[in-house]
JSON list of C-alpha atoms and ligand atoms in Angstrom, two decimals:
[
{"chain": "A", "resi": 1, "resn": "MET", "atom": "CA", "xyz": [14.72, 30.57, -16.86]},
{"chain": "A", "resi": 2, "resn": "ALA", "atom": "CA", "xyz": [10.89, 29.95, -15.94]},
{"chain": "A", "resi": 3, "resn": "ILE", "atom": "CA", "xyz": [9.51, 26.81, -15.33]},
{"chain": "A", "resi": 4, "resn": "ASP", "atom": "CA", "xyz": [7.94, 25.88, -18.45]},
{"chain": "A", "resi": 5, "resn": "PRO", "atom": "CA", "xyz": [4.34, 24.89, -17.90]},
{"chain": "A", "resi": 6, "resn": "THR", "atom": "CA", "xyz": [2.89, 21.43, -19.53]},
{"chain": "A", "resi": 7, "resn": "GLU", "atom": "CA", "xyz": [-0.75, 21.71, -20.81]},
{"chain": "A", "resi": 8, "resn": "ASN", "atom": "CA", "xyz": [-1.49, 19.10, -17.51]},
{"chain": "A", "resi": 9, "resn": "PRO", "atom": "CA", "xyz": [0.05, 19.59, -14.43]},
{"chain": "A", "resi": 10, "resn": "ILE", "atom": "CA", "xyz": [0.11, 15.30, -14.23]},
{"chain": "A", "resi": 11, "resn": "ASP", "atom": "CA", "xyz": [2.85, 15.58, -17.45]},
{"chain": "A", "resi": 12, "resn": "LEU", "atom": "CA", "xyz": [5.32, 18.29, -15.34]},
{"chain": "A", "resi": 13, "resn": "PHE", "atom": "CA", "xyz": [5.17, 15.99, -12.69]},
{"chain": "A", "resi": 14, "resn": "ASN", "atom": "CA", "xyz": [5.58, 13.03, -14.13]},
{"chain": "A", "resi": 15, "resn": "ALA", "atom": "CA", "xyz": [8.91, 14.50, -16.09]},
{"chain": "A", "resi": 16, "resn": "TRP", "atom": "CA", "xyz": [10.06, 15.89, -12.62]},
{"chain": "A", "resi": 17, "resn": "PHE", "atom": "CA", "xyz": [9.44, 12.42, -10.87]},
{"chain": "A", "resi": 18, "resn": "ASP", "atom": "CA", "xyz": [11.35, 10.59, -13.74]},
{"chain": "A", "resi": 19, "resn": "GLU", "atom": "CA", "xyz": [14.36, 12.94, -12.89]},
{"chain": "A", "resi": 20, "resn": "ALA", "atom": "CA", "xyz": [14.07, 12.21, -8.97]},
{"chain": "A", "resi": 21, "resn": "GLN", "atom": "CA", "xyz": [13.85, 8.65, -9.06]},
{"chain": "A", "resi": 22, "resn": "ARG", "atom": "CA", "xyz": [16.97, 8.65, -11.38]},
{"chain": "A", "resi": 23, "resn": "SER", "atom": "CA", "xyz": [19.46, 11.28, -8.86]},
{"chain": "A", "resi": 24, "resn": "GLU", "atom": "CA", "xyz": [17.28, 11.27, -5.35]},
{"chain": "A", "resi": 25, "resn": "PRO", "atom": "CA", "xyz": [19.48, 7.88, -3.15]},
{"chain": "A", "resi": 26, "resn": "ASP", "atom": "CA", "xyz": [16.31, 6.69, -1.57]},
{"chain": "A", "resi": 27, "resn": "ASN", "atom": "CA", "xyz": [12.80, 6.65, -1.59]},
{"chain": "A", "resi": 28, "resn": "PRO", "atom": "CA", "xyz": [12.30, 9.61, -4.46]},
{"chain": "A", "resi": 29, "resn": "ASN", "atom": "CA", "xyz": [8.36, 8.44, -4.25]},
{"chain": "A", "resi": 30, "resn": "ALA", "atom": "CA", "xyz": [7.75, 9.74, -0.40]},
{"chain": "A", "resi": 31, "resn": "MET", "atom": "CA", "xyz": [6.01, 12.49, 0.66]},
{"chain": "A", "resi": 32, "resn": "ALA", "atom": "CA", "xyz": [4.34, 14.10, 3.33]},
{"chain": "A", "resi": 33, "resn": "LEU", "atom": "CA", "xyz": [0.84, 14.52, 3.68]},
{"chain": "A", "resi": 34, "resn": "ALA", "atom": "CA", "xyz": [-1.06, 16.45, 5.67]},
{"chain": "A", "resi": 35, "resn": "THR", "atom": "CA", "xyz": [-4.63, 15.79, 7.19]},
{"chain": "A", "resi": 36, "resn": "VAL", "atom": "CA", "xyz": [-7.15, 17.89, 9.67]},
{"chain": "A", "resi": 37, "resn": "GLY", "atom": "CA", "xyz": [-8.89, 16.38, 12.53]},
{"chain": "A", "resi": 38, "resn": "PRO", "atom": "CA", "xyz": [-12.15, 17.61, 13.89]},
{"chain": "A", "resi": 39, "resn": "GLY", "atom": "CA", "xyz": [-11.24, 20.45, 15.69]},
{"chain": "A", "resi": 40, "resn": "GLY", "atom": "CA", "xyz": [-9.32, 21.59, 12.56]},
{"chain": "A", "resi": 41, "resn": "ALA", "atom": "CA", "xyz": [-5.55, 20.88, 14.12]},
{"chain": "A", "resi": 42, "resn": "PRO", "atom": "CA", "xyz": [-3.37, 20.11, 11.44]},
{"chain": "A", "resi": 43, "resn": "SER", "atom": "CA", "xyz": [-1.27, 16.70, 11.43]},
{"chain": "A", "resi": 44, "resn": "ILE", "atom": "CA", "xyz": [1.12, 15.05, 9.23]},
{"chain": "A", "resi": 45, "resn": "ARG", "atom": "CA", "xyz": [3.78, 12.98, 8.51]},
{"chain": "A", "resi": 46, "resn": "MET", "atom": "CA", "xyz": [5.62, 10.61, 5.22]},
{"chain": "A", "resi": 47, "resn": "VAL", "atom": "CA", "xyz": [3.47, 8.52, 3.02]},
{"chain": "A", "resi": 48, "resn": "LEU", "atom": "CA", "xyz": [4.91, 6.78, -0.05]},
{"chain": "A", "resi": 49, "resn": "LEU", "atom": "CA", "xyz": [3.40, 7.48, -3.31]},
{"chain": "A", "resi": 50, "resn": "LYS", "atom": "CA", "xyz": [2.13, 3.80, -5.24]},
{"chain": "A", "resi": 51, "resn": "GLY", "atom": "CA", "xyz": [0.28, 5.57, -8.52]},
{"chain": "A", "resi": 52, "resn": "VAL", "atom": "CA", "xyz": [-0.38, 8.98, -10.21]},
{"chain": "A", "resi": 53, "resn": "ASP", "atom": "CA", "xyz": [-2.38, 9.90, -13.01]},
{"chain": "A", "resi": 54, "resn": "ASP", "atom": "CA", "xyz": [-4.87, 12.58, -13.95]},
{"chain": "A", "resi": 55, "resn": "GLY", "atom": "CA", "xyz": [-7.46, 11.49, -11.23]},
{"chain": "A", "resi": 56, "resn": "GLY", "atom": "CA", "xyz": [-4.65, 11.81, -8.92]},
{"chain": "A", "resi": 57, "resn": "PHE", "atom": "CA", "xyz": [-2.01, 11.01, -6.25]},
{"chain": "A", "resi": 58, "resn": "VAL", "atom": "CA", "xyz": [-2.41, 7.39, -4.51]},
{"chain": "A", "resi": 59, "resn": "PHE", "atom": "CA", "xyz": [-1.03, 5.75, -1.00]},
{"chain": "A", "resi": 60, "resn": "TYR", "atom": "CA", "xyz": [-1.65, 2.87, 0.83]},
{"chain": "A", "resi": 61, "resn": "THR", "atom": "CA", "xyz": [-2.24, 2.61, 4.67]},
{"chain": "A", "resi": 62, "resn": "ASN", "atom": "CA", "xyz": [-4.85, 1.52, 7.21]},
{"chain": "A", "resi": 63, "resn": "LEU", "atom": "CA", "xyz": [-8.04, 3.28, 6.90]},
{"chain": "A", "resi": 64, "resn": "GLU", "atom": "CA", "xyz": [-8.46, 3.02, 10.73]},
{"chain": "A", "resi": 65, "resn": "SER", "atom": "CA", "xyz": [-5.07, 5.13, 11.54]},
{"chain": "A", "resi": 66, "resn": "ARG", "atom": "CA", "xyz": [-4.97, 8.99, 12.44]},
{"chain": "A", "resi": 67, "resn": "LYS", "atom": "CA", "xyz": [-4.61, 10.09, 9.07]},
{"chain": "A", "resi": 68, "resn": "GLY", "atom": "CA", "xyz": [-7.02, 7.26, 7.63]},
{"chain": "A", "resi": 69, "resn": "VAL", "atom": "CA", "xyz": [-9.77, 8.38, 9.61]},
{"chain": "A", "resi": 70, "resn": "GLU", "atom": "CA", "xyz": [-9.15, 12.19, 9.53]},
{"chain": "A", "resi": 71, "resn": "LEU", "atom": "CA", "xyz": [-9.73, 11.59, 5.21]},
{"chain": "A", "resi": 72, "resn": "LEU", "atom": "CA", "xyz": [-12.64, 9.29, 5.67]},
{"chain": "A", "resi": 73, "resn": "ALA", "atom": "CA", "xyz": [-14.52, 12.08, 7.43]},
{"chain": "A", "resi": 74, "resn": "ASN", "atom": "CA", "xyz": [-14.16, 14.35, 4.55]},
{"chain": "A", "resi": 75, "resn": "GLY", "atom": "CA", "xyz": [-10.99, 16.14, 5.88]},
{"chain": "A", "resi": 76, "resn": "PRO", "atom": "CA", "xyz": [-8.96, 18.13, 2.75]},
{"chain": "A", "resi": 77, "resn": "ALA", "atom": "CA", "xyz": [-5.58, 16.91, 2.27]},
{"chain": "A", "resi": 78, "resn": "ALA", "atom": "CA", "xyz": [-2.18, 18.49, 1.15]},
{"chain": "A", "resi": 79, "resn": "LEU", "atom": "CA", "xyz": [1.44, 16.15, -0.14]},
{"chain": "A", "resi": 80, "resn": "CYS", "atom": "CA", "xyz": [4.84, 17.60, -0.52]},
{"chain": "A", "resi": 81, "resn": "PHE", "atom": "CA", "xyz": [7.35, 16.14, -2.06]},
{"chain": "A", "resi": 82, "resn": "HIS", "atom": "CA", "xyz": [10.64, 17.27, -1.46]},
{"chain": "A", "resi": 83, "resn": "TRP", "atom": "CA", "xyz": [13.76, 16.47, -3.63]},
{"chain": "A", "resi": 84, "resn": "LYS", "atom": "CA", "xyz": [16.79, 17.73, -2.24]},
{"chain": "A", "resi": 85, "resn": "SER", "atom": "CA", "xyz": [19.18, 16.16, -4.90]},
{"chain": "A", "resi": 86, "resn": "LEU", "atom": "CA", "xyz": [17.20, 18.42, -7.37]},
{"chain": "A", "resi": 87, "resn": "ARG", "atom": "CA", "xyz": [16.45, 21.04, -5.18]},
{"chain": "A", "resi": 88, "resn": "ARG", "atom": "CA", "xyz": [12.76, 21.02, -6.13]},
{"chain": "A", "resi": 89, "resn": "GLN", "atom": "CA", "xyz": [9.31, 21.19, -4.34]},
{"chain": "A", "resi": 90, "resn": "VAL", "atom": "CA", "xyz": [6.19, 19.65, -5.56]},
{"chain": "A", "resi": 91, "resn": "ARG", "atom": "CA", "xyz": [2.41, 20.60, -3.74]},
{"chain": "A", "resi": 92, "resn": "VAL", "atom": "CA", "xyz": [-0.69, 19.28, -3.74]},
{"chain": "A", "resi": 93, "resn": "GLU", "atom": "CA", "xyz": [-4.02, 19.83, -2.33]},
{"chain": "A", "resi": 94, "resn": "GLY", "atom": "CA", "xyz": [-6.89, 17.89, -2.68]},
{"chain": "A", "resi": 95, "resn": "PRO", "atom": "CA", "xyz": [-9.85, 15.76, -1.60]},
{"chain": "A", "resi": 96, "resn": "ALA", "atom": "CA", "xyz": [-9.71, 11.99, -0.90]},
{"chain": "A", "resi": 97, "resn": "THR", "atom": "CA", "xyz": [-11.23, 9.37, -2.38]},
{"chain": "A", "resi": 98, "resn": "LEU", "atom": "CA", "xyz": [-10.87, 5.92, -1.77]},
{"chain": "A", "resi": 99, "resn": "VAL", "atom": "CA", "xyz": [-9.52, 3.63, -4.48]},
{"chain": "A", "resi": 100, "resn": "SER", "atom": "CA", "xyz": [-11.38, 0.52, -5.55]},
{"chain": "A", "resi": 101, "resn": "ASP", "atom": "CA", "xyz": [-11.70, -2.61, -3.89]},
{"chain": "A", "resi": 102, "resn": "GLU", "atom": "CA", "xyz": [-10.27, -4.10, -6.83]},
{"chain": "A", "resi": 103, "resn": "GLU", "atom": "CA", "xyz": [-7.76, -1.68, -7.20]},
{"chain": "A", "resi": 104, "resn": "ALA", "atom": "CA", "xyz": [-6.53, -1.77, -3.66]},
{"chain": "A", "resi": 105, "resn": "ASP", "atom": "CA", "xyz": [-6.69, -5.58, -3.81]},
{"chain": "A", "resi": 106, "resn": "ALA", "atom": "CA", "xyz": [-4.03, -5.67, -7.12]},
{"chain": "A", "resi": 107, "resn": "TYR", "atom": "CA", "xyz": [-1.50, -3.24, -5.24]},
{"chain": "A", "resi": 108, "resn": "PHE", "atom": "CA", "xyz": [-1.93, -5.62, -2.06]},
{"chain": "A", "resi": 109, "resn": "ALA", "atom": "CA", "xyz": [-1.37, -8.65, -4.27]},
{"chain": "A", "resi": 110, "resn": "SER", "atom": "CA", "xyz": [1.80, -7.15, -4.80]},
{"chain": "A", "resi": 111, "resn": "ARG", "atom": "CA", "xyz": [3.74, -6.03, -1.44]},
{"chain": "A", "resi": 112, "resn": "PRO", "atom": "CA", "xyz": [5.47, -8.82, 0.30]},
{"chain": "A", "resi": 113, "resn": "ARG", "atom": "CA", "xyz": [4.22, -11.33, 2.14]},
{"chain": "A", "resi": 114, "resn": "GLY", "atom": "CA", "xyz": [5.41, -10.31, 5.69]},
{"chain": "A", "resi": 115, "resn": "SER", "atom": "CA", "xyz": [4.19, -6.61, 4.70]},
{"chain": "A", "resi": 116, "resn": "GLN", "atom": "CA", "xyz": [0.36, -8.28, 3.89]},
{"chain": "A", "resi": 117, "resn": "ILE", "atom": "CA", "xyz": [1.07, -10.10, 7.31]},
{"chain": "A", "resi": 118, "resn": "GLY", "atom": "CA", "xyz": [2.12, -7.02, 9.06]},
{"chain": "A", "resi": 119, "resn": "ALA", "atom": "CA", "xyz": [-0.95, -4.82, 7.60]},
{"chain": "A", "resi": 120, "resn": "TRP", "atom": "CA", "xyz": [-3.29, -7.58, 9.63]},
{"chain": "A", "resi": 121, "resn": "ALA", "atom": "CA", "xyz": [-1.25, -7.45, 12.62]},
{"chain": "A", "resi": 122, "resn": "SER", "atom": "CA", "xyz": [-0.76, -3.88, 12.80]},
{"chain": "A", "resi": 123, "resn": "ALA", "atom": "CA", "xyz": [-3.40, -1.55, 14.63]},
{"chain": "A", "resi": 124, "resn": "GLN", "atom": "CA", "xyz": [-1.66, 1.35, 13.05]},
{"chain": "A", "resi": 125, "resn": "SER", "atom": "CA", "xyz": [-2.08, 4.53, 15.53]},
{"chain": "A", "resi": 126, "resn": "ARG", "atom": "CA", "xyz": [-3.60, 2.58, 18.47]},
{"chain": "A", "resi": 127, "resn": "PRO", "atom": "CA", "xyz": [-1.77, 2.24, 22.01]},
{"chain": "A", "resi": 128, "resn": "MET", "atom": "CA", "xyz": [0.43, -0.73, 22.08]},
{"chain": "A", "resi": 129, "resn": "SER", "atom": "CA", "xyz": [1.48, -1.60, 25.85]},
{"chain": "A", "resi": 130, "resn": "SER", "atom": "CA", "xyz": [4.83, -3.96, 24.10]},
{"chain": "A", "resi": 131, "resn": "LYS", "atom": "CA", "xyz": [6.57, -4.68, 20.91]},
{"chain": "A", "resi": 132, "resn": "ALA", "atom": "CA", "xyz": [5.77, -8.45, 22.09]},
{"chain": "A", "resi": 133, "resn": "ASP", "atom": "CA", "xyz": [1.59, -7.80, 21.77]},
{"chain": "A", "resi": 134, "resn": "LEU", "atom": "CA", "xyz": [1.93, -6.93, 18.11]},
{"chain": "A", "resi": 135, "resn": "LEU", "atom": "CA", "xyz": [4.90, -10.10, 17.23]},
{"chain": "A", "resi": 136, "resn": "LYS", "atom": "CA", "xyz": [2.50, -12.02, 18.54]},
{"chain": "A", "resi": 137, "resn": "ASP", "atom": "CA", "xyz": [-0.40, -11.23, 16.37]},
{"chain": "A", "resi": 138, "resn": "VAL", "atom": "CA", "xyz": [2.14, -11.89, 13.39]},
{"chain": "A", "resi": 139, "resn": "ALA", "atom": "CA", "xyz": [3.12, -15.26, 14.32]},
{"chain": "A", "resi": 140, "resn": "ALA", "atom": "CA", "xyz": [-0.85, -15.34, 14.81]},
{"chain": "A", "resi": 141, "resn": "TYR", "atom": "CA", "xyz": [-1.54, -14.36, 11.57]},
{"chain": "A", "resi": 142, "resn": "THR", "atom": "CA", "xyz": [0.96, -15.97, 10.14]},
{"chain": "A", "resi": 143, "resn": "ALA", "atom": "CA", "xyz": [0.18, -19.44, 10.97]},
{"chain": "A", "resi": 144, "resn": "LYS", "atom": "CA", "xyz": [-3.64, -18.39, 10.00]},
{"chain": "A", "resi": 145, "resn": "PHE", "atom": "CA", "xyz": [-2.81, -17.39, 7.08]},
{"chain": "A", "resi": 146, "resn": "GLY", "atom": "CA", "xyz": [0.06, -20.60, 6.80]},
{"chain": "A", "resi": 147, "resn": "ILE", "atom": "CA", "xyz": [1.13, -21.34, 2.75]},
{"chain": "A", "resi": 148, "resn": "GLY", "atom": "CA", "xyz": [-2.07, -19.62, 1.36]},
{"chain": "A", "resi": 149, "resn": "ARG", "atom": "CA", "xyz": [-3.25, -16.13, -0.50]},
{"chain": "A", "resi": 150, "resn": "VAL", "atom": "CA", "xyz": [-3.22, -13.65, 2.57]},
{"chain": "A", "resi": 151, "resn": "PRO", "atom": "CA", "xyz": [-6.64, -11.45, 1.70]},
{"chain": "A", "resi": 152, "resn": "ARG", "atom": "CA", "xyz": [-6.46, -7.62, 1.95]},
{"chain": "A", "resi": 153, "resn": "PRO", "atom": "CA", "xyz": [-7.85, -6.75, 5.06]},
{"chain": "A", "resi": 154, "resn": "PRO", "atom": "CA", "xyz": [-11.09, -4.81, 5.25]},
{"chain": "A", "resi": 155, "resn": "HIS", "atom": "CA", "xyz": [-9.24, -1.87, 7.16]},
{"chain": "A", "resi": 156, "resn": "TRP", "atom": "CA", "xyz": [-6.62, -1.80, 4.56]},
{"chain": "A", "resi": 157, "resn": "SER", "atom": "CA", "xyz": [-6.91, 0.43, 1.43]},
{"chain": "A", "resi": 158, "resn": "GLY", "atom": "CA", "xyz": [-5.77, 3.41, -0.67]},
{"chain": "A", "resi": 159, "resn": "PHE", "atom": "CA", "xyz": [-6.98, 7.00, -0.97]},
{"chain": "A", "resi": 160, "resn": "ARG", "atom": "CA", "xyz": [-6.52, 9.00, -4.23]},
{"chain": "A", "resi": 161, "resn": "ILE", "atom": "CA", "xyz": [-5.83, 12.88, -3.66]},
{"chain": "A", "resi": 162, "resn": "THR", "atom": "CA", "xyz": [-7.37, 14.55, -6.35]},
{"chain": "A", "resi": 163, "resn": "PRO", "atom": "CA", "xyz": [-5.75, 17.80, -7.05]},
{"chain": "A", "resi": 164, "resn": "GLU", "atom": "CA", "xyz": [-7.51, 20.88, -7.21]},
{"chain": "A", "resi": 165, "resn": "ARG", "atom": "CA", "xyz": [-4.06, 22.99, -6.54]},
{"chain": "A", "resi": 166, "resn": "LEU", "atom": "CA", "xyz": [-0.52, 22.06, -7.23]},
{"chain": "A", "resi": 167, "resn": "GLU", "atom": "CA", "xyz": [2.80, 24.00, -6.96]},
{"chain": "A", "resi": 168, "resn": "PHE", "atom": "CA", "xyz": [5.66, 23.31, -8.61]},
{"chain": "A", "resi": 169, "resn": "TRP", "atom": "CA", "xyz": [9.05, 24.62, -6.73]},
{"chain": "A", "resi": 170, "resn": "ARG", "atom": "CA", "xyz": [12.46, 25.24, -8.09]},
{"chain": "A", "resi": 171, "resn": "ASP", "atom": "CA", "xyz": [15.64, 26.25, -6.52]},
{"chain": "A", "resi": 172, "resn": "GLY", "atom": "CA", "xyz": [17.22, 29.71, -7.87]},
{"chain": "A", "resi": 173, "resn": "GLN", "atom": "CA", "xyz": [19.79, 31.67, -7.26]},
{"chain": "A", "resi": 174, "resn": "PHE", "atom": "CA", "xyz": [19.71, 34.65, -4.15]},
{"chain": "A", "resi": 175, "resn": "ARG", "atom": "CA", "xyz": [16.31, 32.38, -3.34]},
{"chain": "A", "resi": 176, "resn": "LEU", "atom": "CA", "xyz": [14.87, 34.29, -6.38]},
{"chain": "A", "resi": 177, "resn": "HIS", "atom": "CA", "xyz": [13.59, 30.94, -7.07]},
{"chain": "A", "resi": 178, "resn": "ASP", "atom": "CA", "xyz": [10.46, 29.91, -9.25]},
{"chain": "A", "resi": 179, "resn": "ARG", "atom": "CA", "xyz": [6.78, 29.33, -8.18]},
{"chain": "A", "resi": 180, "resn": "LEU", "atom": "CA", "xyz": [4.35, 27.75, -10.53]},
{"chain": "A", "resi": 181, "resn": "ILE", "atom": "CA", "xyz": [0.86, 27.15, -9.42]},
{"chain": "A", "resi": 182, "resn": "TYR", "atom": "CA", "xyz": [-1.95, 25.01, -11.40]},
{"chain": "A", "resi": 183, "resn": "LEU", "atom": "CA", "xyz": [-5.50, 25.71, -10.25]},
{"chain": "A", "resi": 184, "resn": "ARG", "atom": "CA", "xyz": [-8.41, 23.54, -11.54]},
{"chain": "A", "resi": 185, "resn": "ASP", "atom": "CA", "xyz": [-10.44, 25.70, -13.94]},
{"chain": "A", "resi": 186, "resn": "GLY", "atom": "CA", "xyz": [-13.32, 23.87, -15.26]},
{"chain": "A", "resi": 187, "resn": "GLY", "atom": "CA", "xyz": [-12.41, 20.40, -17.10]},
{"chain": "A", "resi": 188, "resn": "GLY", "atom": "CA", "xyz": [-8.73, 22.34, -17.80]},
{"chain": "A", "resi": 189, "resn": "TRP", "atom": "CA", "xyz": [-6.09, 24.37, -15.71]},
{"chain": "A", "resi": 190, "resn": "SER", "atom": "CA", "xyz": [-5.33, 27.94, -15.12]},
{"chain": "A", "resi": 191, "resn": "THR", "atom": "CA", "xyz": [-1.57, 28.65, -14.37]},
{"chain": "A", "resi": 192, "resn": "GLN", "atom": "CA", "xyz": [-0.33, 31.26, -12.37]},
{"chain": "A", "resi": 193, "resn": "THR", "atom": "CA", "xyz": [3.90, 32.36, -11.57]},
{"chain": "A", "resi": 194, "resn": "LEU", "atom": "CA", "xyz": [4.06, 33.61, -7.79]},
{"chain": "A", "resi": 195, "resn": "TYR", "atom": "CA", "xyz": [6.49, 35.59, -5.97]},
{"chain": "A", "resi": 196, "resn": "PRO", "atom": "CA", "xyz": [9.10, 33.48, -4.33]},
{"chain": "B", "resi": 1, "resn": "LIG", "atom": "C1", "xyz": [9.83, 7.44, 4.02]},
{"chain": "B", "resi": 1, "resn": "LIG", "atom": "C2", "xyz": [8.12, 6.89, 4.82]},
{"chain": "B", "resi": 1, "resn": "LIG", "atom": "C3", "xyz": [7.08, 6.72, 4.20]},
{"chain": "B", "resi": 1, "resn": "LIG", "atom": "C4", "xyz": [6.76, 5.86, 4.93]},
{"chain": "B", "resi": 1, "resn": "LIG", "atom": "N1", "xyz": [5.17, 5.03, 4.06]},
{"chain": "B", "resi": 1, "resn": "LIG", "atom": "C5", "xyz": [3.74, 5.08, 4.24]},
{"chain": "B", "resi": 1, "resn": "LIG", "atom": "C6", "xyz": [3.44, 4.61, 3.55]},
{"chain": "B", "resi": 1, "resn": "LIG", "atom": "O1", "xyz": [2.65, 4.35, 2.70]},
{"chain": "B", "resi": 1, "resn": "LIG", "atom": "N2", "xyz": [1.57, 4.26, 4.52]},
{"chain": "B", "resi": 1, "resn": "LIG", "atom": "C7", "xyz": [1.21, 4.09, 5.75]},
{"chain": "B", "resi": 1, "resn": "LIG", "atom": "O2", "xyz": [0.44, 4.11, 6.37]},
{"chain": "B", "resi": 1, "resn": "LIG", "atom": "N3", "xyz": [3.06, 4.64, 6.55]},
{"chain": "B", "resi": 1, "resn": "LIG", "atom": "C8", "xyz": [3.71, 5.27, 5.48]},
{"chain": "B", "resi": 1, "resn": "LIG", "atom": "N4", "xyz": [4.74, 5.35, 6.99]},
{"chain": "B", "resi": 1, "resn": "LIG", "atom": "C9", "xyz": [4.70, 5.65, 7.70]},
{"chain": "B", "resi": 1, "resn": "LIG", "atom": "C10", "xyz": [3.99, 7.29, 8.32]},
{"chain": "B", "resi": 1, "resn": "LIG", "atom": "O3", "xyz": [4.69, 7.97, 8.42]},
{"chain": "B", "resi": 1, "resn": "LIG", "atom": "C11", "xyz": [3.43, 6.85, 9.80]},
{"chain": "B", "resi": 1, "resn": "LIG", "atom": "O4", "xyz": [4.15, 7.04, 10.88]},
{"chain": "B", "resi": 1, "resn": "LIG", "atom": "C12", "xyz": [2.05, 6.28, 9.94]},
{"chain": "B", "resi": 1, "resn": "LIG", "atom": "O5", "xyz": [1.32, 5.95, 8.67]},
{"chain": "B", "resi": 1, "resn": "LIG", "atom": "C13", "xyz": [1.00, 6.57, 11.08]},
{"chain": "B", "resi": 1, "resn": "LIG", "atom": "O6", "xyz": [0.58, 7.79, 10.86]},
{"chain": "B", "resi": 1, "resn": "LIG", "atom": "P1", "xyz": [-1.28, 8.01, 11.48]},
{"chain": "B", "resi": 1, "resn": "LIG", "atom": "O7", "xyz": [-0.81, 7.96, 12.62]},
{"chain": "B", "resi": 1, "resn": "LIG", "atom": "O8", "xyz": [-0.29, 9.45, 11.29]},
{"chain": "B", "resi": 1, "resn": "LIG", "atom": "O9", "xyz": [-2.18, 7.97, 10.22]},
{"chain": "B", "resi": 1, "resn": "LIG", "atom": "C14", "xyz": [6.08, 5.93, 6.11]},
{"chain": "B", "resi": 1, "resn": "LIG", "atom": "C15", "xyz": [7.24, 6.49, 6.90]},
{"chain": "B", "resi": 1, "resn": "LIG", "atom": "C16", "xyz": [8.28, 7.01, 5.83]},
{"chain": "B", "resi": 1, "resn": "LIG", "atom": "C17", "xyz": [9.16, 7.68, 7.21]}
]
C-alpha cells in the first residue's frame, strides 16, 4: 500500500516522528544536515531537531562553525532523517534562516548549565591545539558566570530550514520502496510519487 499523503507534509512528518520516538533506541531527532561551501562542495554532519512546525525544522549551533558560516552565506540546506527501527527516511530541502533572538534565548535557557558554558568555551570547527585549552576555557567561563544566569553567546543560535521539497521513503519488499514527494506550490503543496 502506498504512503497515504496528508494535505500538509508537516502532519505526515509529525506522525512518523511520533512513531520514531516510540521505536528508536536513541536520538530519534538526529538528522544529517548538508550544506554547501563557497566553491560548491557539499559537507554533511549530524545535528538534533529541536522544533518543527509549518515554518520548518529547527536546530541549534555555533554560528561561526563551518555549517554556521555556510548557512549564513545563504547557502542552501538539506536534511535527512533515517529511522532504522521503522525502515523509513525523510529528506527535506530548502533555505535556512536564523531563528529569532527570543526563540534562541528560550531554548538556550532550557539547556543544562554545562552545555551553556560549553557553548561559550568551544570555538566550534576551528583548530584546537589541545583539549586542555578547551578545559581551561570551560573553567574560566564557569568562574566568570559564577552562580548567575549564563546568557546566550552572540555566536550561538538556531537555524530554521523551511522546506521547499520533502520526501517520505518507506521500505518495501524486494526493494519496491514507497517514495512520496511534496513540492511547495504557491501557498500549498503538490505531491508526486517516484519509482524507488
Ligand atoms: C547525533 C549527533 C547530534 C549532534 N547534534 C548537534 C547539534 O544539534 N548542533 C551542533 O552544533 N552539533 C551537533 N553535533 C556535532 C556535529 O555533527 C558536528 O560535529 C559539529 O557541529 C561541527 O560541525 P561543522 O564543523 O560542520 O560545523 C551532533 C553530532 C551527533 C553525532
